[in-house]
Short mmCIF file of C-alpha atoms and ligand atoms in Angstrom, two decimals:
data_model
loop_
_atom_site.label_atom_id
_atom_site.label_comp_id
_atom_site.label_asym_id
_atom_site.label_seq_id
_atom_site.Cartn_x
_atom_site.Cartn_y
_atom_site.Cartn_z
CA MET A 1 -30.17 -6.87 24.64
CA THR A 2 -29.86 -4.58 21.61
CA ALA A 3 -27.12 -5.54 19.21
CA PRO A 4 -24.04 -3.30 19.54
CA LEU A 5 -23.63 -0.50 17.00
CA VAL A 6 -20.29 -0.93 15.27
CA GLY A 7 -18.75 1.51 12.81
CA VAL A 8 -16.73 0.65 9.73
CA LEU A 9 -14.40 3.43 8.62
CA ALA A 10 -15.55 3.91 5.04
CA LEU A 11 -12.98 6.17 3.41
CA GLN A 12 -11.36 3.49 1.21
CA GLY A 13 -10.84 -0.25 1.20
CA ASP A 14 -12.95 -3.36 1.65
CA VAL A 15 -15.68 -1.65 3.67
CA ARG A 16 -18.53 -3.71 2.23
CA GLU A 17 -16.94 -7.03 3.21
CA HIS A 18 -16.60 -5.91 6.85
CA VAL A 19 -20.17 -4.56 6.88
CA LEU A 20 -21.44 -7.94 5.62
CA ALA A 21 -19.34 -9.92 8.12
CA LEU A 22 -20.43 -7.78 11.09
CA THR A 23 -24.07 -7.88 10.00
CA ALA A 24 -23.89 -11.67 9.65
CA CYS A 25 -22.63 -11.77 13.26
CA GLY A 26 -25.69 -9.85 14.42
CA ALA A 27 -24.18 -6.37 14.91
CA ARG A 28 -25.81 -3.15 13.83
CA VAL A 29 -23.39 -1.42 11.46
CA ARG A 30 -22.79 2.19 10.48
CA THR A 31 -20.28 3.35 7.86
CA VAL A 32 -18.16 6.24 9.15
CA ARG A 33 -16.72 9.08 7.10
CA ARG A 34 -17.51 12.12 9.21
CA PRO A 35 -16.79 12.98 12.85
CA GLU A 36 -20.44 12.94 13.95
CA GLU A 37 -20.77 9.37 12.68
CA LEU A 38 -18.49 8.28 15.53
CA ASP A 39 -21.14 9.28 18.09
CA GLY A 40 -22.69 6.38 19.94
CA LEU A 41 -20.47 3.65 18.49
CA ALA A 42 -19.62 0.65 20.66
CA GLY A 43 -16.66 -0.23 18.43
CA ILE A 44 -15.06 0.51 15.08
CA VAL A 45 -13.49 -1.56 12.31
CA LEU A 46 -10.69 -0.22 10.14
CA PRO A 47 -10.77 -2.11 6.84
CA GLY A 48 -8.09 -3.48 4.58
CA GLY A 49 -7.15 -1.22 1.71
CA GLU A 50 -4.34 1.29 1.43
CA SER A 51 -3.24 2.79 4.72
CA THR A 52 -1.63 5.88 3.16
CA THR A 53 -4.87 6.73 1.32
CA ILE A 54 -7.08 6.11 4.37
CA ASP A 55 -4.72 8.29 6.44
CA LYS A 56 -4.93 11.16 3.91
CA LEU A 57 -8.71 10.92 3.51
CA ALA A 58 -9.21 10.78 7.29
CA ARG A 59 -7.39 14.09 7.58
CA ILE A 60 -9.35 15.63 4.67
CA PHE A 61 -12.72 14.48 6.10
CA GLY A 62 -11.78 15.80 9.55
CA VAL A 63 -12.40 12.40 11.11
CA ARG A 64 -8.79 11.69 12.08
CA ASP A 65 -8.54 13.73 15.29
CA PRO A 66 -11.92 12.66 16.75
CA LEU A 67 -11.14 9.04 15.88
CA VAL A 68 -7.74 9.24 17.57
CA ALA A 69 -9.44 10.78 20.62
CA ALA A 70 -12.07 8.02 20.64
CA LEU A 71 -9.37 5.33 20.45
CA ARG A 72 -7.45 6.99 23.29
CA GLY A 73 -10.71 7.09 25.22
CA GLY A 74 -11.06 3.31 24.97
CA LEU A 75 -13.25 2.74 21.87
CA PRO A 76 -12.83 -0.95 20.93
CA ALA A 77 -11.28 -1.29 17.50
CA TYR A 78 -10.37 -4.00 15.02
CA GLY A 79 -8.08 -3.41 12.05
CA SER A 80 -7.38 -5.83 9.20
CA CYS A 81 -4.24 -5.33 7.10
CA ALA A 82 -4.22 -1.58 6.27
CA GLY A 83 -6.35 -1.26 9.41
CA MET A 84 -3.60 -2.93 11.43
CA ILE A 85 -1.12 -0.38 10.06
CA LEU A 86 -3.45 2.48 11.02
CA LEU A 87 -3.74 1.17 14.59
CA ALA A 88 0.01 0.67 15.04
CA ASP A 89 1.92 3.24 17.08
CA THR A 90 4.93 2.84 14.74
CA VAL A 91 5.20 1.98 11.02
CA LEU A 92 8.30 0.89 9.12
CA ASP A 93 8.44 1.35 5.31
CA GLY A 94 5.62 3.88 5.42
CA THR A 95 5.58 6.92 3.14
CA PRO A 96 7.43 9.96 4.56
CA ASP A 97 4.25 11.83 5.52
CA GLN A 98 2.30 8.76 6.66
CA GLN A 99 0.57 9.03 10.03
CA THR A 100 -1.34 6.41 11.93
CA PHE A 101 -4.18 6.70 14.43
CA GLY A 102 -2.27 4.57 16.93
CA GLY A 103 -3.68 2.65 19.85
CA LEU A 104 -1.61 -0.51 19.60
CA ASP A 105 1.86 -0.54 21.11
CA ILE A 106 3.35 -2.36 18.13
CA THR A 107 5.73 -1.69 15.26
CA VAL A 108 4.51 -2.98 11.89
CA ARG A 109 6.40 -3.30 8.65
CA ARG A 110 4.25 -2.23 5.74
CA ASN A 111 4.14 -4.51 2.66
CA ALA A 112 6.45 -6.82 4.63
CA PHE A 113 5.50 -10.06 2.89
CA GLY A 114 5.42 -8.30 -0.47
CA ARG A 115 9.02 -8.54 -1.48
CA GLN A 116 9.06 -12.32 -1.23
CA VAL A 117 5.69 -13.51 -2.32
CA GLU A 118 3.37 -10.53 -2.88
CA SER A 119 0.17 -12.21 -1.77
CA PHE A 120 -0.49 -15.67 -0.38
CA GLU A 121 -2.98 -17.74 1.54
CA THR A 122 -2.30 -20.13 4.37
CA ASP A 123 -3.98 -21.73 7.36
CA VAL A 124 -3.14 -20.12 10.66
CA ASP A 125 -3.76 -21.34 14.20
CA LEU A 126 -5.27 -18.53 16.23
CA GLU A 127 -5.13 -18.61 20.00
CA GLY A 128 -8.52 -17.97 21.55
CA VAL A 129 -10.35 -18.86 18.31
CA ASP A 130 -11.99 -22.27 18.56
CA GLY A 131 -12.82 -24.57 15.67
CA GLY A 132 -9.45 -25.19 14.02
CA PRO A 133 -7.07 -23.05 11.98
CA ALA A 134 -8.40 -20.10 10.00
CA HIS A 135 -7.77 -19.78 6.28
CA ALA A 136 -5.93 -16.48 6.06
CA VAL A 137 -5.48 -14.29 2.98
CA PHE A 138 -2.47 -11.96 2.94
CA ILE A 139 -2.55 -9.17 0.33
CA ARG A 140 0.56 -6.98 0.41
CA ALA A 141 0.22 -7.42 4.13
CA PRO A 142 2.17 -5.98 7.04
CA TRP A 143 3.72 -8.08 9.77
CA VAL A 144 4.37 -7.07 13.35
CA GLU A 145 8.05 -6.60 14.20
CA ARG A 146 7.74 -5.45 17.82
CA VAL A 147 5.08 -5.80 20.44
CA GLY A 148 4.96 -3.81 23.65
CA PRO A 149 4.55 -5.45 27.04
CA GLY A 150 0.75 -5.11 27.11
CA VAL A 151 0.23 -6.76 23.73
CA GLU A 152 -1.01 -10.34 23.33
CA VAL A 153 0.14 -12.23 20.21
CA TRP A 154 -2.61 -14.61 19.04
CA GLY A 155 -1.41 -15.58 15.58
CA ALA A 156 1.83 -16.06 13.65
CA VAL A 157 2.80 -17.58 10.29
CA THR A 158 5.98 -18.67 8.59
CA PRO A 159 5.75 -17.18 5.08
CA PRO A 160 6.22 -19.57 2.15
CA GLY A 161 9.89 -20.14 1.35
CA THR A 162 11.13 -18.81 4.70
CA THR A 163 11.88 -20.26 8.12
CA THR A 164 11.05 -17.26 10.31
CA SER A 165 7.73 -17.02 12.09
CA ARG A 166 6.03 -13.62 11.78
CA ILE A 167 3.37 -12.15 14.06
CA VAL A 168 0.08 -11.55 12.24
CA ALA A 169 -2.55 -11.20 14.99
CA VAL A 170 -2.36 -9.05 18.12
CA ARG A 171 -4.57 -7.63 20.82
CA GLN A 172 -4.03 -4.95 23.43
CA GLY A 173 -7.03 -4.49 25.71
CA VAL A 174 -10.01 -3.80 23.46
CA VAL A 175 -7.96 -3.14 20.33
CA MET A 176 -7.15 -6.04 18.00
CA ALA A 177 -5.58 -6.36 14.57
CA THR A 178 -4.75 -8.97 11.96
CA SER A 179 -2.39 -8.77 8.97
CA PHE A 180 -4.86 -10.86 7.01
CA HIS A 181 -8.45 -10.35 5.83
CA PRO A 182 -11.07 -12.54 7.54
CA GLU A 183 -13.68 -10.33 5.89
CA VAL A 184 -12.95 -11.93 2.49
CA THR A 185 -13.06 -15.61 3.48
CA GLY A 186 -16.50 -15.86 5.07
CA ASP A 187 -14.96 -17.15 8.33
CA LEU A 188 -16.80 -15.06 10.90
CA ARG A 189 -14.83 -16.17 13.97
CA ILE A 190 -12.58 -13.14 14.08
CA HIS A 191 -15.43 -10.66 13.75
CA ARG A 192 -17.20 -12.63 16.52
CA ARG A 193 -14.09 -12.35 18.65
CA PHE A 194 -14.16 -8.59 18.12
CA LEU A 195 -17.85 -8.38 19.00
CA ASP A 196 -17.11 -10.34 22.20
CA LEU A 197 -14.52 -7.69 23.05
CA VAL A 198 -17.04 -4.92 22.26
CA GLU A 199 -19.75 -6.53 24.37
CA GLY A 200 -17.35 -7.19 27.26
CA SER A 201 -16.05 -3.61 27.36
N1 LIG B 301 -0.15 -2.52 1.66
C1 LIG B 301 -1.34 -1.88 2.14
C2 LIG B 301 -1.02 -0.65 2.99
O1 LIG B 301 0.09 -0.29 3.14
C3 LIG B 301 -2.18 -2.83 2.95
C4 LIG B 301 -2.76 -3.90 2.06
C5 LIG B 301 -4.10 -4.41 2.49
O2 LIG B 301 -4.80 -3.84 3.30
N2 LIG B 301 -4.46 -5.50 1.85
O3 LIG B 301 -1.91 -0.06 3.52
#
């Protein structure tokens, strides 16, 4: 079987890290900036970075509307951090003109962990990911404040110095998102999970 062709939206953010992780998992990878680069993809990754910038550049490059249409049409997608924000149907603490692509029936709070601790690392148990907890890096990360009925929660953390558990990993059908960045830790299990979704779809 040919390896699936997976896109990485390459407007801003840690594109290279996702390309390396997907390649290490055996996928064929294409960076995506223009509408025609969406053609023939079996899935797409939205990287960590700055969601407001990626949103603006997606509109400028004309890739926003075709990407939204592809997501509505069932293109498997994985978003880390800013990518999670871009996949969320609703964003809290966004900028006034901020838009998302949508696809996940969740509400995220942007920079949610930021006010307490800025950035932190912790081990997180992930349901459906074998081999023990994942080391997760949170960089001005969002958390998920609401999930719709079709959304599976597969990871949550209690931020340092607090007692409330926050949702940091979700999946709805073939769309998944994490608040943290598996692409920077060299732990390929989450990218493999995404490729399983892509191959099963
Ligand atoms: N705070 C960023 C945003 O709003 C996300 C940070 C990240 O991707 N590490 O998009």
